[in-house]
Amino acid sequence: MSRPTDFFNYKNGILTSDGVSLADVAEITGTPVYVYSANALLQPLRELQKGLEGLDSMICFAVKSNSNLGILKLLASAGAGMDLVSGGELFRVEMAGVDAKKIVFSGVGKTPGEIMHALSYGESGIFSFNVESEPELALISEIAAQMKTQATVALRFNPDVDAKTHPYISTGLKENKFGVERQEILQIARNLNKYPGISLKGISIHIGSQLLSLAPLKDAFARLKNLIEELDALLPSPISFVDLGGGVGITYKNEKAPSLSQYCELIQKSFGPKALKKRAPLKILIEPGRSISGNAGALLTEVLYRKMRKSKDFVIIDAAMNDLIRPSLYGSYHEIASVLQKQSNGPKSKVDIVGPVCESGDCFASDRSLAKKINQGDLLAILSAGAYGFVMSGNYNTRPRPPEVLLKDGKFQLIRERENYEDLIRGERFFEEPTSSRKKGRK
Ligand SMILES: *Cc1c(COP(=O)(O)O)cnc(C)c1O
């Protein structure tokens, strides 16, 4: 189970990760800045690789959780494949040199251009499309046929289980927009000859994010197995892979998230050779995002002001909701640590830690206990910011987005520059008044 401070600890009184002092990073890059620990990224990947040993498996990192090229390259070099949800992400993995046969493409709204790009990626297209509707299947078939190829696809099954997570990140109920219902999948399988450009080889699921129990997954796996048995009887050649999605939760505060080894055990038990005695083994894909990147990142920020109030103080920092939107969007909790350990000593008081953006929702923590010493110029680290952090950032209030830094073996490198003011207006232009209409002879 990954915790916020697994890879961010005090060494010689300074918050340190991968042997790098975060005070040093802040001094060189300025704040706010995202930092990621290479060790923290690689450890869960290795844990999953080990847990799935003995299976024909592929671990496809959910690019949307953290799509920096430096991170993608690091994970791909350690054996990860990639799970995408857009053409932009396809471009990113291409730039990072990811092998076509390790790429799956998910998402409910793939465009013709994105489908074409994925079919022409590498030598013969990506490993698979996770298809979310019959019209999408029809379009992929048509495009593949035009390109004189066949697209390997998995249908995304909506197993109608409640992931018991935040409604915004729950995706496996039949009222959600995601996936295809069981009856419809069977119908598609019966009429597969309507789709000459399609090679249906897999079934995928993804029931939600930040799952804190394996029970809904277990439920979904059972329904998936059941569906596959029925499909085997219908299809000319049996299903060859299942994609089990992502979604294993992490600890942000004190939630008890399932460990990755427990998760892998469930997969082994559900889809390992012992569980599938009657049929050929299935290749197993998983799409972890947050469980790899979540606790591998922190957002370093400096205190701009401590605004004293009778009721409670406001600690105003130089990071804002445009940099990390999770607290504003989901009300999510992030541990906030002082970079200098000595600043966290002594009496504490309840404060609100807020950004400079003109929205009351621009709040990272309310009624948080913080050392009274923390004041102007002090550095704080907002932990558990590696997933859905920078990738969800924007330029609201015309704020340049922060740089990203990778920490590895006692060294650190910029893997994305800080945006500057020029970046902020790139592509914008003044409206040109059309030349006077009178000259063209109109009244
Ligand atoms: C978002 C997403 C994931 C990753 O989810 P995490 O909770 O970050 O593990 C995996 N697969 C699909 C299809 C997704 O949309």
mmCIF file of C-alpha atoms in Angstrom, residues 12 17 42 49 103 106 111 153 159 207 211 237 247 256 260 295 324 334 347 353 364 387 390 392 397 406 416:
data_model
loop_
_atom_site.group_PDB
_atom_site.id
_atom_site.type_symbol
_atom_site.label_atom_id
_atom_site.label_comp_id
_atom_site.label_asym_id
_atom_site.label_seq_id
_atom_site.Cartn_x
_atom_site.Cartn_y
_atom_site.Cartn_z
ATOM 1 C CA ASN A 12 19.411 15.882 8.059
ATOM 2 C CA SER A 17 13.394 12.039 -1.923
ATOM 3 C CA LEU A 42 9.406 2.118 -10.288
ATOM 4 C CA GLN A 49 5.444 -7.302 -12.376
ATOM 5 C CA ILE A 103 -0.215 0.258 -26.323
ATOM 6 C CA SER A 106 -9.320 3.490 -24.214
ATOM 7 C CA THR A 111 -12.223 10.458 -33.408
ATOM 8 C CA VAL A 153 -10.121 -4.702 -30.301
ATOM 9 C CA PRO A 159 -20.214 -4.921 -15.466
ATOM 10 C CA ILE A 207 -14.860 0.197 -12.897
ATOM 11 C CA LEU A 211 -10.836 1.834 -5.144
ATOM 12 C CA SER A 237 -11.964 -18.017 -32.113
ATOM 13 C CA GLY A 247 -8.235 1.861 -10.210
ATOM 14 C CA LYS A 256 -6.582 1.641 3.966
ATOM 15 C CA LEU A 260 -0.696 -4.344 -4.955
ATOM 16 C CA ASN A 295 2.512 8.899 -4.154
ATOM 17 C CA LEU A 324 -3.286 21.117 -8.566
ATOM 18 C CA HIS A 334 -3.249 15.970 0.544
ATOM 19 C CA PRO A 347 2.995 24.729 18.860
ATOM 20 C CA ILE A 353 -3.850 26.734 3.255
ATOM 21 C CA PHE A 364 -5.613 23.048 -0.465
ATOM 22 C CA ALA A 387 -1.243 11.452 -10.271
ATOM 23 C CA PHE A 390 0.209 18.473 -13.309
ATOM 24 C CA MET A 392 -5.021 18.482 -14.757
ATOM 25 C CA ASN A 397 -5.826 33.595 -13.755
ATOM 26 C CA LEU A 406 12.567 14.007 -11.850
ATOM 27 C CA ARG A 416 9.489 20.128 -18.150
#
